[in-house]
C-alpha cells in the first residue's frame, strides 16, 4: 500500500461516560480551522470516531484502505492529564474495559495473532522535547492505557506500518480551552511532519508535500481517497515481542516521561 503524498488524517473521539463533550474532538475541530500552516501544505482530513471497539476497527481499516494517508494522528482525552501527551506505542492485549455499547474485545486483544507492541515511526520523546506551546506542557508516554484510544492506535500502527501517532489531551478547562489544545495539536503535528523520517514515509516521492486543507466529519462512509484510557501509564522497555517500526526522529530538545495517569 503506497501512502498518498500530502494527506494527513486526524481523528478525535465522541462522547463517553462523563465526557459528554470530548475534548479530543473539540481540539481536532479547532485544528481543522487552523490547518497545518503554510509551511506544511498538506490536505488535512478530520474525522470523529465513536468510543466503540467494533466501529473503530471498521473505520480505522477504511482509513488505511480508502484514504491511504501518509500519516494518521489519533487524539484522545486523558481525564487525569494536565499536559498534552504523545504516546510512543500501541499494545495488543489487556483491553478489559467496556466501550459505550458495553462491549469488550474477545480475549482482550486487538489483533489476536499480532505482536504485543508496535511502535510509531515518530520519535515521540524527541518531538515532545522540541516543541514549545505557550500555556501547554507537552510530554511523552510509553503506555497509552488500554482503552479504546490505545486499541485504535494499535490498529492504525498495524495497518499503517507504523505511520501513526496518538496524542492524549486533557479535559477542557478555563486554562486549557479547545482553542489552545487545537493550537498545541497544530504545533506538534507540524513538528512530526518536519522530521526527515516522517518525510521519507513517501518512500521516494520527495519531501512531505501537498495540496489543500479540508475538514471531513465521520459518517457511514469515508470521503474519497486523498491525493480515554483507564490504566497505568508506564510500560516496560522493548521486550522480545516488541515490534519497532523503522527509526524515528533524531534525539533532541524538552520535557519528560509522563507519570502514571488515566483517560481514553
PDB file of C-alpha atoms in Angstrom:
ATOM      1  CA  UNK A   1       0.000   0.000   0.000  1.00  0.00           C
ATOM      2  CA  UNK A   2       1.551   3.274  -1.159  1.00  0.00           C
ATOM      3  CA  UNK A   3       0.771   6.287   1.043  1.00  0.00           C
ATOM      4  CA  UNK A   4      -0.766   9.263  -0.730  1.00  0.00           C
ATOM      5  CA  UNK A   5       1.510  12.320  -0.804  1.00  0.00           C
ATOM      6  CA  UNK A   6       0.291  15.230   1.289  1.00  0.00           C
ATOM      7  CA  UNK A   7      -2.609  13.523   3.084  1.00  0.00           C
ATOM      8  CA  UNK A   8      -2.863  13.562   6.890  1.00  0.00           C
ATOM      9  CA  UNK A   9      -5.845  12.145   8.761  1.00  0.00           C
ATOM     10  CA  UNK A  10      -6.525  13.417  12.294  1.00  0.00           C
ATOM     11  CA  UNK A  11      -9.234  11.805  14.423  1.00  0.00           C
ATOM     12  CA  UNK A  12     -10.928  12.696  17.708  1.00  0.00           C
ATOM     13  CA  UNK A  13     -13.436  10.732  19.798  1.00  0.00           C
ATOM     14  CA  UNK A  14     -17.106  11.256  20.511  1.00  0.00           C
ATOM     15  CA  UNK A  15     -18.840  11.294  23.917  1.00  0.00           C
ATOM     16  CA  UNK A  16     -18.357   8.589  26.531  1.00  0.00           C
ATOM     17  CA  UNK A  17     -19.047   8.249  30.263  1.00  0.00           C
ATOM     18  CA  UNK A  18     -18.833  11.662  31.920  1.00  0.00           C
ATOM     19  CA  UNK A  19     -17.219  13.219  28.847  1.00  0.00           C
ATOM     20  CA  UNK A  20     -20.380  14.441  27.128  1.00  0.00           C
ATOM     21  CA  UNK A  21     -18.186  16.959  25.357  1.00  0.00           C
ATOM     22  CA  UNK A  22     -14.988  15.140  24.444  1.00  0.00           C
ATOM     23  CA  UNK A  23     -12.022  17.497  24.450  1.00  0.00           C
ATOM     24  CA  UNK A  24     -10.230  15.371  21.850  1.00  0.00           C
ATOM     25  CA  UNK A  25     -12.857  16.104  19.201  1.00  0.00           C
ATOM     26  CA  UNK A  26     -13.165  19.742  20.272  1.00  0.00           C
ATOM     27  CA  UNK A  27      -9.394  20.115  19.831  1.00  0.00           C
ATOM     28  CA  UNK A  28      -9.475  18.418  16.423  1.00  0.00           C
ATOM     29  CA  UNK A  29     -12.258  20.769  15.291  1.00  0.00           C
ATOM     30  CA  UNK A  30     -10.104  23.721  16.322  1.00  0.00           C
ATOM     31  CA  UNK A  31      -7.181  22.217  14.405  1.00  0.00           C
ATOM     32  CA  UNK A  32      -9.409  21.902  11.336  1.00  0.00           C
ATOM     33  CA  UNK A  33      -9.995  25.673  11.480  1.00  0.00           C
ATOM     34  CA  UNK A  34      -6.284  26.403  11.844  1.00  0.00           C
ATOM     35  CA  UNK A  35      -4.997  23.939   9.276  1.00  0.00           C
ATOM     36  CA  UNK A  36      -1.398  22.822   9.454  1.00  0.00           C
ATOM     37  CA  UNK A  37       0.154  26.120   8.391  1.00  0.00           C
ATOM     38  CA  UNK A  38       1.684  27.373   5.162  1.00  0.00           C
ATOM     39  CA  UNK A  39       4.960  25.568   5.860  1.00  0.00           C
ATOM     40  CA  UNK A  40       3.178  22.210   5.954  1.00  0.00           C
ATOM     41  CA  UNK A  41       0.863  22.347   2.951  1.00  0.00           C
ATOM     42  CA  UNK A  42      -0.977  19.102   3.402  1.00  0.00           C
ATOM     43  CA  UNK A  43      -4.541  18.011   2.917  1.00  0.00           C
ATOM     44  CA  UNK A  44      -5.972  17.545   6.393  1.00  0.00           C
ATOM     45  CA  UNK A  45      -8.919  15.196   6.925  1.00  0.00           C
ATOM     46  CA  UNK A  46     -10.615  15.481  10.334  1.00  0.00           C
ATOM     47  CA  UNK A  47     -12.749  12.500  11.368  1.00  0.00           C
ATOM     48  CA  UNK A  48     -14.676  11.711  14.539  1.00  0.00           C
ATOM     49  CA  UNK A  49     -14.542   8.148  15.902  1.00  0.00           C
ATOM     50  CA  UNK A  50     -17.040   6.666  18.377  1.00  0.00           C
ATOM     51  CA  UNK A  51     -15.833   5.095  21.634  1.00  0.00           C
ATOM     52  CA  UNK A  52     -16.808   1.715  20.205  1.00  0.00           C
ATOM     53  CA  UNK A  53     -14.233  -1.047  19.641  1.00  0.00           C
ATOM     54  CA  UNK A  54     -16.043  -2.704  16.728  1.00  0.00           C
ATOM     55  CA  UNK A  55     -16.854   0.506  14.889  1.00  0.00           C
ATOM     56  CA  UNK A  56     -13.316   1.803  15.445  1.00  0.00           C
ATOM     57  CA  UNK A  57     -11.907  -1.355  13.882  1.00  0.00           C
ATOM     58  CA  UNK A  58     -14.108  -0.885  10.832  1.00  0.00           C
ATOM     59  CA  UNK A  59     -13.318   2.806  10.413  1.00  0.00           C
ATOM     60  CA  UNK A  60      -9.564   2.548  11.015  1.00  0.00           C
ATOM     61  CA  UNK A  61      -9.375  -0.207   8.413  1.00  0.00           C
ATOM     62  CA  UNK A  62     -11.278   2.025   5.977  1.00  0.00           C
ATOM     63  CA  UNK A  63      -8.955   4.966   6.663  1.00  0.00           C
ATOM     64  CA  UNK A  64      -5.923   2.968   5.616  1.00  0.00           C
ATOM     65  CA  UNK A  65      -7.570   1.112   2.735  1.00  0.00           C
ATOM     66  CA  UNK A  66      -9.518   4.017   1.231  1.00  0.00           C
ATOM     67  CA  UNK A  67      -7.652   7.192   2.170  1.00  0.00           C
ATOM     68  CA  UNK A  68      -4.137   5.703   2.294  1.00  0.00           C
ATOM     69  CA  UNK A  69      -2.672   8.647   4.270  1.00  0.00           C
ATOM     70  CA  UNK A  70       0.980   9.305   4.808  1.00  0.00           C
ATOM     71  CA  UNK A  71       0.285   9.798   8.489  1.00  0.00           C
ATOM     72  CA  UNK A  72      -2.739   9.305  10.764  1.00  0.00           C
ATOM     73  CA  UNK A  73      -2.863  11.100  14.107  1.00  0.00           C
ATOM     74  CA  UNK A  74      -5.414   9.915  16.667  1.00  0.00           C
ATOM     75  CA  UNK A  75      -6.368  12.253  19.522  1.00  0.00           C
ATOM     76  CA  UNK A  76      -7.958  11.015  22.766  1.00  0.00           C
ATOM     77  CA  UNK A  77      -8.803  12.531  26.140  1.00  0.00           C
ATOM     78  CA  UNK A  78      -6.954  11.684  29.360  1.00  0.00           C
ATOM     79  CA  UNK A  79      -9.162  12.691  32.284  1.00  0.00           C
ATOM     80  CA  UNK A  80      -6.203  12.904  34.687  1.00  0.00           C
ATOM     81  CA  UNK A  81      -3.786  14.764  32.424  1.00  0.00           C
ATOM     82  CA  UNK A  82      -2.700  18.374  32.781  1.00  0.00           C
ATOM     83  CA  UNK A  83      -0.460  18.176  29.716  1.00  0.00           C
ATOM     84  CA  UNK A  84      -0.605  17.115  26.077  1.00  0.00           C
ATOM     85  CA  UNK A  85       0.851  13.603  25.939  1.00  0.00           C
ATOM     86  CA  UNK A  86       2.499  11.941  22.936  1.00  0.00           C
ATOM     87  CA  UNK A  87       2.184   8.149  23.016  1.00  0.00           C
ATOM     88  CA  UNK A  88       5.078   6.120  21.605  1.00  0.00           C
ATOM     89  CA  UNK A  89       3.483   2.684  21.263  1.00  0.00           C
ATOM     90  CA  UNK A  90       0.275   0.749  20.999  1.00  0.00           C
ATOM     91  CA  UNK A  91      -0.392  -2.512  22.831  1.00  0.00           C
ATOM     92  CA  UNK A  92      -2.232  -5.531  21.530  1.00  0.00           C
ATOM     93  CA  UNK A  93      -3.717  -7.053  24.700  1.00  0.00           C
ATOM     94  CA  UNK A  94      -5.287  -6.128  28.015  1.00  0.00           C
ATOM     95  CA  UNK A  95      -8.489  -4.437  26.759  1.00  0.00           C
ATOM     96  CA  UNK A  96     -10.866  -5.296  29.613  1.00  0.00           C
ATOM     97  CA  UNK A  97     -12.852  -2.061  29.922  1.00  0.00           C
ATOM     98  CA  UNK A  98     -16.177  -1.968  28.060  1.00  0.00           C
ATOM     99  CA  UNK A  99     -16.979   0.665  25.439  1.00  0.00           C
ATOM    100  CA  UNK A 100     -20.115   2.818  25.171  1.00  0.00           C
ATOM    101  CA  UNK A 101     -22.087  -0.234  23.978  1.00  0.00           C
ATOM    102  CA  UNK A 102     -20.902  -2.449  26.823  1.00  0.00           C
ATOM    103  CA  UNK A 103     -18.627  -4.446  24.507  1.00  0.00           C
ATOM    104  CA  UNK A 104     -15.037  -5.554  25.119  1.00  0.00           C
ATOM    105  CA  UNK A 105     -12.761  -7.300  22.593  1.00  0.00           C
ATOM    106  CA  UNK A 106     -12.628 -11.097  22.669  1.00  0.00           C
ATOM    107  CA  UNK A 107      -9.725 -12.229  24.864  1.00  0.00           C
ATOM    108  CA  UNK A 108      -8.953  -8.522  25.374  1.00  0.00           C
ATOM    109  CA  UNK A 109      -6.949  -8.492  22.122  1.00  0.00           C
ATOM    110  CA  UNK A 110      -6.752  -6.071  19.251  1.00  0.00           C
ATOM    111  CA  UNK A 111      -5.224  -8.420  16.642  1.00  0.00           C
ATOM    112  CA  UNK A 112      -5.197 -11.983  18.042  1.00  0.00           C
ATOM    113  CA  UNK A 113      -2.035 -13.061  16.205  1.00  0.00           C
ATOM    114  CA  UNK A 114      -0.345  -9.653  16.299  1.00  0.00           C
ATOM    115  CA  UNK A 115       2.808  -8.666  18.184  1.00  0.00           C
ATOM    116  CA  UNK A 116       2.375  -7.444  21.744  1.00  0.00           C
ATOM    117  CA  UNK A 117       3.709  -3.953  21.000  1.00  0.00           C
ATOM    118  CA  UNK A 118       4.026  -1.828  17.860  1.00  0.00           C
ATOM    119  CA  UNK A 119       5.897   1.469  17.988  1.00  0.00           C
ATOM    120  CA  UNK A 120       5.314   4.563  15.925  1.00  0.00           C
ATOM    121  CA  UNK A 121       7.884   5.630  13.378  1.00  0.00           C
ATOM    122  CA  UNK A 122       7.723   9.036  15.065  1.00  0.00           C
ATOM    123  CA  UNK A 123      10.107   9.503  17.998  1.00  0.00           C
ATOM    124  CA  UNK A 124       7.649  10.995  20.474  1.00  0.00           C
ATOM    125  CA  UNK A 125      10.266  11.794  23.101  1.00  0.00           C
ATOM    126  CA  UNK A 126      12.226  13.869  20.602  1.00  0.00           C
ATOM    127  CA  UNK A 127       9.125  15.666  19.364  1.00  0.00           C
ATOM    128  CA  UNK A 128       7.990  16.437  22.926  1.00  0.00           C
ATOM    129  CA  UNK A 129      11.401  17.932  23.678  1.00  0.00           C
ATOM    130  CA  UNK A 130      11.477  20.124  20.596  1.00  0.00           C
ATOM    131  CA  UNK A 131       8.015  21.665  20.592  1.00  0.00           C
ATOM    132  CA  UNK A 132       7.012  24.671  22.644  1.00  0.00           C
ATOM    133  CA  UNK A 133       3.411  25.857  23.049  1.00  0.00           C
ATOM    134  CA  UNK A 134       2.783  28.765  25.406  1.00  0.00           C
ATOM    135  CA  UNK A 135       0.499  27.658  28.218  1.00  0.00           C
ATOM    136  CA  UNK A 136       0.680  23.939  27.401  1.00  0.00           C
ATOM    137  CA  UNK A 137       3.148  21.343  28.609  1.00  0.00           C
ATOM    138  CA  UNK A 138       3.985  18.568  26.139  1.00  0.00           C
ATOM    139  CA  UNK A 139       5.126  15.178  27.448  1.00  0.00           C
ATOM    140  CA  UNK A 140       5.566  11.642  26.160  1.00  0.00           C
ATOM    141  CA  UNK A 141       4.443   8.229  27.372  1.00  0.00           C
ATOM    142  CA  UNK A 142       5.113   4.565  26.637  1.00  0.00           C
ATOM    143  CA  UNK A 143       1.723   3.237  27.776  1.00  0.00           C
ATOM    144  CA  UNK A 144      -1.466   4.590  26.206  1.00  0.00           C
ATOM    145  CA  UNK A 145      -3.747   2.955  28.778  1.00  0.00           C
ATOM    146  CA  UNK A 146      -5.519   0.018  27.083  1.00  0.00           C
ATOM    147  CA  UNK A 147      -8.838   1.587  26.351  1.00  0.00           C
ATOM    148  CA  UNK A 148     -10.434   2.494  23.007  1.00  0.00           C
ATOM    149  CA  UNK A 149      -7.775   5.072  22.085  1.00  0.00           C
ATOM    150  CA  UNK A 150      -4.914   2.591  22.659  1.00  0.00           C
ATOM    151  CA  UNK A 151      -6.901  -0.024  20.716  1.00  0.00           C
ATOM    152  CA  UNK A 152      -7.351   2.469  17.868  1.00  0.00           C
ATOM    153  CA  UNK A 153      -3.652   3.317  17.906  1.00  0.00           C
ATOM    154  CA  UNK A 154      -2.514  -0.292  17.745  1.00  0.00           C
ATOM    155  CA  UNK A 155      -4.855  -0.974  14.807  1.00  0.00           C
ATOM    156  CA  UNK A 156      -3.584   2.109  12.991  1.00  0.00           C
ATOM    157  CA  UNK A 157       0.064   1.204  13.579  1.00  0.00           C
ATOM    158  CA  UNK A 158      -0.716  -2.324  12.382  1.00  0.00           C
ATOM    159  CA  UNK A 159      -2.475  -1.232   9.181  1.00  0.00           C
ATOM    160  CA  UNK A 160      -0.212   1.755   8.518  1.00  0.00           C
ATOM    161  CA  UNK A 161       3.206   0.142   9.020  1.00  0.00           C
ATOM    162  CA  UNK A 162       3.953   2.433  11.973  1.00  0.00           C
ATOM    163  CA  UNK A 163       2.795   5.627  10.194  1.00  0.00           C
ATOM    164  CA  UNK A 164       0.535   6.725  13.033  1.00  0.00           C
ATOM    165  CA  UNK A 165       0.581   8.796  16.220  1.00  0.00           C
ATOM    166  CA  UNK A 166      -1.601   9.059  19.321  1.00  0.00           C
ATOM    167  CA  UNK A 167      -1.916  12.292  21.275  1.00  0.00           C
ATOM    168  CA  UNK A 168      -3.767  12.497  24.591  1.00  0.00           C
ATOM    169  CA  UNK A 169      -5.189  15.872  25.589  1.00  0.00           C
ATOM    170  CA  UNK A 170      -6.587  16.978  28.978  1.00  0.00           C
ATOM    171  CA  UNK A 171     -10.283  17.734  29.549  1.00  0.00           C
ATOM    172  CA  UNK A 172     -11.369  21.248  28.644  1.00  0.00           C
ATOM    173  CA  UNK A 173     -10.878  23.902  31.327  1.00  0.00           C
ATOM    174  CA  UNK A 174     -10.547  27.688  31.543  1.00  0.00           C
ATOM    175  CA  UNK A 175      -6.760  27.228  31.483  1.00  0.00           C
ATOM    176  CA  UNK A 176      -6.874  24.732  28.595  1.00  0.00           C
ATOM    177  CA  UNK A 177      -9.705  25.710  26.226  1.00  0.00           C
ATOM    178  CA  UNK A 178     -10.300  23.941  22.919  1.00  0.00           C
ATOM    179  CA  UNK A 179      -8.611  26.763  21.015  1.00  0.00           C
ATOM    180  CA  UNK A 180      -5.352  26.277  22.930  1.00  0.00           C
ATOM    181  CA  UNK A 181      -5.465  22.492  22.580  1.00  0.00           C
ATOM    182  CA  UNK A 182      -6.091  22.885  18.848  1.00  0.00           C
ATOM    183  CA  UNK A 183      -3.049  25.143  18.584  1.00  0.00           C
ATOM    184  CA  UNK A 184      -0.987  22.584  20.502  1.00  0.00           C
ATOM    185  CA  UNK A 185      -2.069  19.872  18.042  1.00  0.00           C
ATOM    186  CA  UNK A 186      -1.063  22.098  15.153  1.00  0.00           C
ATOM    187  CA  UNK A 187       2.418  22.727  16.566  1.00  0.00           C
ATOM    188  CA  UNK A 188       3.002  19.070  17.482  1.00  0.00           C
ATOM    189  CA  UNK A 189       1.850  17.715  14.111  1.00  0.00           C
ATOM    190  CA  UNK A 190       3.900  20.334  12.277  1.00  0.00           C
ATOM    191  CA  UNK A 191       6.948  19.071  14.169  1.00  0.00           C
ATOM    192  CA  UNK A 192       6.122  15.487  13.201  1.00  0.00           C
ATOM    193  CA  UNK A 193       5.796  16.477   9.543  1.00  0.00           C
ATOM    194  CA  UNK A 194       9.029  18.469   9.579  1.00  0.00           C
ATOM    195  CA  UNK A 195      11.025  15.436  10.651  1.00  0.00           C
ATOM    196  CA  UNK A 196      13.124  13.845   7.930  1.00  0.00           C
ATOM    197  CA  UNK A 197      11.971  10.343   8.858  1.00  0.00           C
ATOM    198  CA  UNK A 198       8.307  11.243   8.510  1.00  0.00           C
ATOM    199  CA  UNK A 199       9.087  12.962   5.206  1.00  0.00           C
ATOM    200  CA  UNK A 200      10.573   9.690   3.980  1.00  0.00           C
ATOM    201  CA  UNK A 201       7.221   7.989   4.540  1.00  0.00           C
ATOM    202  CA  UNK A 202       6.550   8.949   0.931  1.00  0.00           C
ATOM    203  CA  UNK A 203       9.019   6.166   0.060  1.00  0.00           C
ATOM    204  CA  UNK A 204      10.993   8.044  -2.514  1.00  0.00           C
ATOM    205  CA  UNK A 205       8.340  10.574  -3.553  1.00  0.00           C
ATOM    206  CA  UNK A 206      10.371  13.502  -2.174  1.00  0.00           C
ATOM    207  CA  UNK A 207       9.518  15.862   0.706  1.00  0.00           C
ATOM    208  CA  UNK A 208       6.247  15.690   2.623  1.00  0.00           C
ATOM    209  CA  UNK A 209       4.324  17.914   0.196  1.00  0.00           C
ATOM    210  CA  UNK A 210       0.760  18.566  -0.603  1.00  0.00           C
ATOM    211  CA  UNK A 211      -2.248  20.364  -1.556  1.00  0.00           C
ATOM    212  CA  UNK A 212      -5.322  21.802   0.059  1.00  0.00           C
ATOM    213  CA  UNK A 213      -6.722  21.790   3.573  1.00  0.00           C
ATOM    214  CA  UNK A 214     -10.122  20.200   4.042  1.00  0.00           C
ATOM    215  CA  UNK A 215     -12.214  19.047   7.019  1.00  0.00           C
ATOM    216  CA  UNK A 216     -14.264  15.849   6.991  1.00  0.00           C
ATOM    217  CA  UNK A 217     -16.530  14.580   9.746  1.00  0.00           C
ATOM    218  CA  UNK A 218     -17.082  10.851  10.050  1.00  0.00           C
ATOM    219  CA  UNK A 219     -20.202   9.065   8.910  1.00  0.00           C
ATOM    220  CA  UNK A 220     -21.119   5.676   7.483  1.00  0.00           C
ATOM    221  CA  UNK A 221     -18.734   6.275   4.565  1.00  0.00           C
ATOM    222  CA  UNK A 222     -15.347   7.916   4.400  1.00  0.00           C
ATOM    223  CA  UNK A 223     -14.550  10.663   1.881  1.00  0.00           C
ATOM    224  CA  UNK A 224     -12.758   9.780  -1.319  1.00  0.00           C
ATOM    225  CA  UNK A 225      -9.089   8.855  -1.137  1.00  0.00           C
ATOM    226  CA  UNK A 226      -6.744  11.805  -0.579  1.00  0.00           C
ATOM    227  CA  UNK A 227      -4.030  12.868  -3.114  1.00  0.00           C
ATOM    228  CA  UNK A 228      -9.779   7.723  27.101  1.00  0.00           C
ATOM    229  CA  UNK A 229      -7.920   5.281  28.808  1.00  0.00           C
ATOM    230  CA  UNK A 230      -8.144   3.586  32.228  1.00  0.00           C
ATOM    231  CA  UNK A 231      -4.896   2.019  33.487  1.00  0.00           C
ATOM    232  CA  UNK A 232      -1.301   2.811  34.359  1.00  0.00           C
ATOM    233  CA  UNK A 233       0.988   4.797  32.115  1.00  0.00           C
ATOM    234  CA  UNK A 234       4.467   3.373  32.274  1.00  0.00           C
ATOM    235  CA  UNK A 235       5.220   0.276  30.203  1.00  0.00           C
ATOM    236  CA  UNK A 236       8.320  -1.931  30.129  1.00  0.00           C
ATOM    237  CA  UNK A 237      11.083  -1.230  27.667  1.00  0.00           C
ATOM    238  CA  UNK A 238      11.170  -3.205  24.443  1.00  0.00           C
ATOM    239  CA  UNK A 239      10.993  -6.943  25.033  1.00  0.00           C
ATOM    240  CA  UNK A 240      11.305  -9.878  22.676  1.00  0.00           C
ATOM    241  CA  UNK A 241       7.710  -9.424  21.467  1.00  0.00           C
ATOM    242  CA  UNK A 242       8.020  -5.713  20.748  1.00  0.00           C
ATOM    243  CA  UNK A 243       7.998  -4.642  17.101  1.00  0.00           C
ATOM    244  CA  UNK A 244       9.768  -1.380  16.334  1.00  0.00           C
ATOM    245  CA  UNK A 245       8.933   0.423  13.140  1.00  0.00           C
ATOM    246  CA  UNK A 246      11.828   1.989  11.179  1.00  0.00           C
ATOM    247  CA  UNK A 247      13.912   4.534  13.156  1.00  0.00           C
ATOM    248  CA  UNK A 248      12.149   7.690  14.266  1.00  0.00           C
ATOM    249  CA  UNK A 249      13.299  11.230  14.875  1.00  0.00           C
ATOM    250  CA  UNK A 250      16.765  12.200  15.961  1.00  0.00           C
ATOM    251  CA  UNK A 251      17.129  12.874  19.677  1.00  0.00           C
ATOM    252  CA  UNK A 252      16.951  16.407  20.860  1.00  0.00           C
ATOM    253  CA  UNK A 253      15.263  19.181  22.861  1.00  0.00           C
ATOM    254  CA  UNK A 254      12.379  19.414  26.139  1.00  0.00           C
ATOM    255  CA  UNK A 255      10.050  17.518  28.581  1.00  0.00           C
ATOM    256  CA  UNK A 256       9.931  14.178  30.316  1.00  0.00           C
ATOM    257  CA  UNK A 257       8.109  10.889  30.670  1.00  0.00           C
ATOM    258  CA  UNK A 258       4.558  11.214  31.917  1.00  0.00           C
ATOM    259  CA  UNK A 259       3.898   9.899  35.410  1.00  0.00           C
ATOM    260  CA  UNK A 260       1.091   7.361  35.860  1.00  0.00           C
ATOM    261  CA  UNK A 261      -2.364   8.686  34.914  1.00  0.00           C
ATOM    262  CA  UNK A 262      -5.640   7.702  33.212  1.00  0.00           C
ATOM    263  CA  UNK A 263      -8.119   8.538  30.395  1.00  0.00           C
ATOM    264  CA  UNK A 264      -9.487   7.479  26.975  1.00  0.00           C
TER     265      UNK A 264
END
